[in-house]
Coordinates of C-alpha atoms in Angstrom, one line a residue:
M14 CA 96.8 72.4 -54.0
K15 CA 94.0 73.5 -51.7
I16 CA 92.9 76.1 -54.2
V17 CA 92.9 73.6 -57.0
S18 CA 90.9 71.1 -54.8
S19 CA 88.4 73.8 -53.9
L20 CA 87.9 74.8 -57.5
A21 CA 87.5 71.1 -58.5
A22 CA 84.9 70.7 -55.7
I23 CA 83.0 73.8 -56.8
G24 CA 83.0 72.5 -60.4
T25 CA 81.8 69.1 -59.4
A26 CA 79.0 70.6 -57.3
A27 CA 77.9 72.8 -60.2
L28 CA 77.9 69.9 -62.5
L29 CA 75.8 67.8 -60.1
A30 CA 73.4 70.8 -59.5
G31 CA 73.0 71.2 -63.3
T32 CA 72.3 67.4 -63.6
A33 CA 69.8 67.5 -60.8
A34 CA 68.0 70.6 -62.3
A35 CA 67.6 68.9 -65.7
Q36 CA 64.0 67.8 -66.2
T37 CA 62.8 65.0 -68.3
T38 CA 59.3 64.2 -69.6
T39 CA 58.0 60.7 -70.3
L40 CA 54.7 60.4 -72.2
R41 CA 52.4 57.5 -72.9
V42 CA 50.4 58.3 -75.9
Q43 CA 47.7 56.3 -77.8
T44 CA 46.6 56.7 -81.4
Q45 CA 43.9 54.8 -83.3
Q46 CA 46.2 54.8 -86.4
S47 CA 48.0 51.6 -87.3
P48 CA 51.8 51.8 -87.6
E49 CA 51.6 50.8 -91.2
S50 CA 49.3 53.6 -92.3
P51 CA 50.6 56.9 -93.7
A52 CA 49.3 58.7 -90.6
G53 CA 50.8 56.1 -88.3
Q54 CA 54.2 56.5 -90.1
Q55 CA 54.0 60.2 -89.6
A56 CA 53.2 59.7 -85.9
A57 CA 56.3 57.6 -85.6
Q58 CA 58.4 60.3 -87.2
W59 CA 56.9 62.8 -84.9
V60 CA 58.0 60.7 -81.9
E61 CA 61.6 60.7 -83.2
K62 CA 61.6 64.4 -83.9
V63 CA 60.3 65.3 -80.4
E64 CA 63.0 63.2 -78.8
K65 CA 65.7 64.8 -81.0
M66 CA 64.4 68.4 -80.5
S67 CA 64.5 67.9 -76.8
G68 CA 67.9 66.4 -76.7
G69 CA 66.4 63.2 -75.4
D70 CA 64.7 65.0 -72.5
I71 CA 61.2 64.1 -73.8
S72 CA 60.6 60.3 -74.3
I73 CA 57.4 59.1 -75.9
E74 CA 55.9 55.6 -75.8
M75 CA 53.4 55.4 -78.6
F76 CA 50.6 52.8 -78.6
Y77 CA 49.2 52.3 -82.1
S78 CA 45.8 50.8 -83.1
S79 CA 44.3 51.7 -79.8
A80 CA 46.3 49.0 -78.0
V81 CA 45.7 50.1 -74.5
V82 CA 42.0 51.1 -74.5
K83 CA 39.3 51.5 -77.1
S84 CA 39.7 54.6 -79.3
A85 CA 36.6 56.2 -77.7
E86 CA 38.1 55.7 -74.2
T87 CA 41.5 57.3 -74.9
F88 CA 40.6 60.8 -73.9
D89 CA 39.3 59.7 -70.4
A90 CA 42.3 57.3 -70.0
A91 CA 44.6 60.2 -70.4
A92 CA 42.6 62.5 -68.2
N93 CA 42.6 59.8 -65.5
G94 CA 46.3 58.9 -65.7
I95 CA 46.1 55.6 -67.5
L96 CA 47.8 57.3 -70.4
D97 CA 49.4 60.8 -70.5
C98 CA 48.1 62.0 -73.9
D99 CA 45.4 61.2 -76.4
M100 CA 46.3 61.3 -80.1
T101 CA 42.9 60.1 -81.4
N102 CA 39.9 62.2 -82.4
G103 CA 37.5 64.6 -80.7
S104 CA 34.5 63.0 -82.3
Y105 CA 34.7 60.2 -79.8
Q106 CA 33.8 62.7 -77.0
T107 CA 30.6 64.1 -78.4
G108 CA 28.7 62.3 -75.7
K109 CA 30.3 64.6 -73.2
N110 CA 29.5 67.7 -75.2
P111 CA 28.4 68.1 -78.8
A112 CA 31.0 70.9 -79.1
F113 CA 33.7 68.2 -79.5
Q114 CA 32.3 67.5 -83.0
F115 CA 33.4 70.9 -84.3
V116 CA 37.0 70.3 -83.1
A117 CA 37.0 66.9 -84.9
D118 CA 35.3 67.6 -88.2
V119 CA 33.4 70.6 -89.4
M120 CA 31.6 68.6 -92.0
G121 CA 30.6 70.6 -95.1
G122 CA 32.7 73.6 -93.8
Y123 CA 36.4 74.0 -94.8
D124 CA 37.7 72.8 -98.2
T125 CA 41.4 72.3 -97.1
P126 CA 43.3 71.3 -94.0
L127 CA 45.1 74.7 -94.1
Q128 CA 41.8 76.5 -93.7
F129 CA 40.9 74.5 -90.6
L130 CA 44.4 75.0 -89.1
A131 CA 44.2 78.7 -89.9
W132 CA 41.0 78.8 -87.7
I133 CA 43.0 77.3 -84.8
Q134 CA 46.0 79.7 -85.2
H135 CA 44.3 82.9 -86.3
G136 CA 40.6 82.6 -85.7
G137 CA 40.5 82.0 -82.0
G138 CA 40.2 78.2 -82.4
R139 CA 42.9 77.2 -79.9
E140 CA 41.2 79.3 -77.2
Q141 CA 37.8 77.9 -78.0
I142 CA 39.1 74.3 -78.0
N143 CA 40.9 74.7 -74.7
E144 CA 37.8 76.1 -72.9
L145 CA 36.2 72.8 -73.8
Y146 CA 39.2 70.6 -73.1
N147 CA 40.2 72.2 -69.9
A148 CA 36.8 71.7 -68.4
N149 CA 37.4 67.9 -69.0
G150 CA 40.8 67.8 -67.5
M151 CA 42.8 68.0 -70.7
E152 CA 44.9 70.4 -72.6
F153 CA 44.7 70.7 -76.4
V154 CA 48.2 70.8 -77.9
G155 CA 47.7 70.6 -81.6
A156 CA 45.8 69.2 -84.6
W157 CA 46.8 67.2 -87.6
L158 CA 44.8 66.3 -90.7
G159 CA 45.6 65.1 -94.2
G160 CA 42.6 66.4 -96.2
Q161 CA 39.2 65.4 -97.5
E162 CA 38.3 61.8 -96.8
S163 CA 37.0 59.3 -99.3
L164 CA 33.9 57.1 -98.6
N165 CA 34.5 53.5 -99.6
S166 CA 31.9 50.9 -100.6
T167 CA 31.4 47.4 -101.8
K168 CA 28.8 48.7 -104.3
P169 CA 28.6 51.8 -106.5
L170 CA 28.5 55.1 -104.7
S171 CA 28.1 57.6 -107.5
G172 CA 25.9 60.2 -105.9
I173 CA 23.1 61.0 -103.3
S174 CA 20.8 58.4 -104.8
D175 CA 23.2 55.6 -103.9
L176 CA 23.1 56.5 -100.2
Q177 CA 19.6 55.0 -99.9
N178 CA 20.0 52.1 -97.4
F179 CA 23.8 52.3 -97.6
K180 CA 25.0 50.6 -94.4
F181 CA 28.4 52.0 -93.6
R182 CA 30.7 52.6 -90.7
S183 CA 30.4 56.1 -89.4
P184 CA 32.3 57.7 -86.6
P185 CA 30.2 58.8 -83.7
G186 CA 28.7 62.3 -83.7
M187 CA 27.1 64.6 -86.3
E188 CA 28.0 62.6 -89.4
S189 CA 25.5 59.8 -88.5
E190 CA 22.7 62.3 -88.5
I191 CA 23.7 64.0 -91.8
F192 CA 23.9 60.7 -93.7
A193 CA 20.7 59.3 -92.0
A194 CA 18.9 62.4 -93.3
L195 CA 20.1 61.5 -96.8
G196 CA 18.8 57.9 -96.6
A197 CA 21.9 56.0 -95.5
K198 CA 22.1 53.6 -92.6
P199 CA 25.2 54.6 -90.5
V200 CA 26.6 52.1 -88.1
V201 CA 28.9 53.6 -85.3
M202 CA 31.8 51.3 -84.6
D203 CA 35.4 51.6 -83.5
F204 CA 38.0 52.5 -86.2
T205 CA 39.8 49.2 -85.6
E206 CA 36.7 47.1 -86.4
I207 CA 36.3 48.4 -90.0
F208 CA 38.2 45.8 -91.9
T209 CA 36.5 42.8 -90.2
A210 CA 33.0 44.4 -90.6
L211 CA 33.6 44.9 -94.3
E212 CA 35.0 41.4 -94.8
T213 CA 32.0 39.8 -93.1
G214 CA 29.4 42.0 -94.8
I215 CA 28.2 43.6 -91.6
I216 CA 28.6 46.9 -93.4
D217 CA 28.5 47.9 -97.1
G218 CA 31.2 50.5 -96.8
A219 CA 33.0 52.8 -94.4
D220 CA 34.0 56.4 -93.7
A221 CA 37.5 55.7 -92.5
S222 CA 40.1 58.2 -93.9
T223 CA 41.8 59.6 -97.0
L224 CA 42.2 57.7 -100.2
A225 CA 45.9 56.9 -99.3
N226 CA 45.1 55.9 -95.7
N227 CA 42.3 53.6 -96.9
V228 CA 44.9 51.9 -99.1
G229 CA 47.2 51.5 -96.1
L230 CA 44.4 49.9 -94.1
G231 CA 43.7 47.4 -96.9
I232 CA 40.1 48.5 -97.3
Y233 CA 40.3 48.5 -101.1
D234 CA 41.1 44.8 -101.0
I235 CA 37.4 44.4 -100.2
A236 CA 35.6 47.7 -101.0
T237 CA 36.0 48.3 -104.8
H238 CA 34.2 51.6 -105.0
T239 CA 35.3 55.0 -103.5
T240 CA 34.5 58.7 -103.7
Y241 CA 37.3 60.9 -104.9
P242 CA 38.0 63.8 -104.6
G243 CA 36.5 63.7 -101.2
F244 CA 33.9 66.2 -100.0
H245 CA 32.0 65.0 -97.0
S246 CA 34.6 64.9 -94.2
M247 CA 38.0 66.3 -93.2
S248 CA 38.6 64.7 -89.9
S249 CA 41.2 66.2 -87.6
D250 CA 43.0 64.1 -85.0
H251 CA 44.5 65.9 -82.0
L252 CA 47.2 65.7 -79.5
A253 CA 45.7 66.4 -76.1
C254 CA 47.4 65.8 -72.7
S255 CA 46.0 65.6 -69.2
T256 CA 46.1 68.9 -67.5
A257 CA 48.3 67.4 -64.7
T258 CA 50.8 66.1 -67.2
W259 CA 50.9 69.4 -69.2
E260 CA 51.3 71.6 -66.1
A261 CA 54.1 69.3 -64.8
M262 CA 56.2 69.8 -68.0
P263 CA 58.8 72.5 -68.3
E264 CA 57.7 75.4 -70.5
A265 CA 60.4 74.4 -73.1
H266 CA 58.9 70.9 -73.4
R267 CA 55.4 72.3 -73.9
E268 CA 56.7 74.6 -76.6
I269 CA 58.5 71.7 -78.3
L270 CA 55.2 69.7 -78.4
K271 CA 53.3 72.6 -79.9
V272 CA 55.9 73.3 -82.6
S273 CA 56.3 69.6 -83.4
M274 CA 52.6 69.3 -83.9
D275 CA 52.8 72.1 -86.6
S276 CA 55.5 70.0 -88.2
L277 CA 53.4 66.9 -88.0
A278 CA 50.4 68.6 -89.6
L279 CA 52.5 69.9 -92.5
G280 CA 54.2 66.5 -92.9
L281 CA 50.8 64.7 -93.1
M282 CA 49.2 67.2 -95.5
T283 CA 52.1 67.0 -97.9
Q284 CA 52.4 63.2 -97.6
V285 CA 48.7 62.8 -98.4
I286 CA 49.0 64.9 -101.5
V287 CA 51.7 62.5 -102.8
D288 CA 50.1 59.3 -101.6
N289 CA 46.7 60.2 -102.9
G290 CA 48.2 60.9 -106.3
E291 CA 49.9 57.6 -106.4
A292 CA 46.8 55.8 -105.2
L293 CA 44.7 57.6 -107.8
D294 CA 46.9 56.0 -110.5
A295 CA 47.1 52.6 -109.0
L296 CA 43.5 51.9 -107.8
P297 CA 41.8 51.6 -111.2
E298 CA 44.3 49.0 -112.2
K299 CA 43.3 47.0 -109.1
G300 CA 39.6 47.1 -110.1
V301 CA 38.6 50.0 -107.8
T302 CA 36.1 52.5 -109.3
L303 CA 36.5 56.2 -108.3
H304 CA 33.3 58.3 -108.1
D305 CA 33.5 62.1 -108.4
W306 CA 30.1 63.4 -107.2
S307 CA 28.4 66.1 -109.2
A308 CA 28.2 69.7 -108.0
E309 CA 24.5 69.2 -107.4
D310 CA 25.0 66.2 -105.2
R311 CA 27.8 68.0 -103.3
A312 CA 25.5 71.0 -102.7
T313 CA 22.8 68.6 -101.4
F314 CA 25.2 67.2 -99.0
R315 CA 26.5 70.6 -97.9
K316 CA 22.9 71.7 -97.2
A317 CA 22.2 68.7 -95.1
A318 CA 25.5 69.2 -93.2
T319 CA 25.0 72.9 -92.4
D320 CA 21.4 72.3 -91.4
T321 CA 22.7 69.8 -88.9
W322 CA 25.3 72.2 -87.6
E323 CA 22.5 74.4 -86.3
V324 CA 20.8 71.5 -84.6
W325 CA 24.0 70.7 -82.8
A326 CA 24.8 74.3 -82.0
A327 CA 21.6 74.6 -80.0
K328 CA 22.5 71.7 -77.7
T329 CA 25.0 73.4 -75.4
P330 CA 26.4 76.9 -74.9
E331 CA 29.9 75.5 -75.8
A332 CA 28.6 74.1 -79.1
R333 CA 26.9 77.4 -80.0
A334 CA 30.1 79.3 -79.2
I335 CA 32.4 77.1 -81.3
V336 CA 30.0 76.9 -84.3
D337 CA 29.7 80.7 -84.2
S338 CA 33.5 80.9 -84.2
H339 CA 33.7 78.7 -87.3
L340 CA 31.0 80.7 -89.1
E341 CA 32.7 84.0 -88.4
F342 CA 36.0 82.6 -89.6
L343 CA 34.5 81.0 -92.7
E344 CA 33.1 84.5 -93.6
R345 CA 36.4 86.1 -92.8
I346 CA 38.3 83.9 -95.3
G347 CA 35.6 84.1 -98.0
L348 CA 34.0 80.6 -97.7
R349 CA 30.4 81.9 -96.9
D350 CA 28.1 83.7 -99.2

């Protein structure tokens, strides 16, 4: 009896020790995406997958539509402990360092999301990004992007000439300078303010997201002109967590988050292909005109974009380094002459 009791006691102690050793991670994450949008739905699926992959050891509270702080304040809110992770966009941080622009959107650079993700995975992009993020108290975990975005407008937008005095919502950063050089009047505003600004006529149009995401946002209920296929912007959102949060996680949890971001990126890319195709069929029936810019107009835009790259690259050593990294990789994969 004593032997049995001793074994039982040892077993109970081992069980309690195992329970005590188990680590859990709870993350408060904010995205600017609405829960109804295709990207927001993908984010919700990502939360579920992470929790399942971790056996419930990782719990994520997702705040949609920038519910806690403004989109541009999310990065600092995570770094300062108000949130744990930022799932918005690096372009909001270009005021800290222009190098953030080339994490968020290499305008006029890559043609597809896979090419940009290849730079992160195989072109030294992850290391370049984390040099920048770590200096600001954050860790870059992964990127997710759907594809080329579509400009939308309440008036025709058939080419470069229609950009003259075109007043549109632009994200902060390099894009405003490119479009201003082409005659447009960019207005920097928060992502969540787009619909109201269109509805009240404060802006003529907006650079918001992909064709399908714009449908989800309800933008085409007001803006009846759009560019498609897109050409000007392929914005990449990120998952970035505070350095303190990241370092406190078990290694297994960090790996789950990295792998799950690869899954999220693939899920968004494939979903956008389907959703854009369905939107492409449905929008003309709703009175929306699609404008496919000519090769000449696209070339004019690309020239304005790449000229602006060099202006931004000269601003800081970090910007120069990340632009050079992109240029080398673009040549490596055959996208530069």
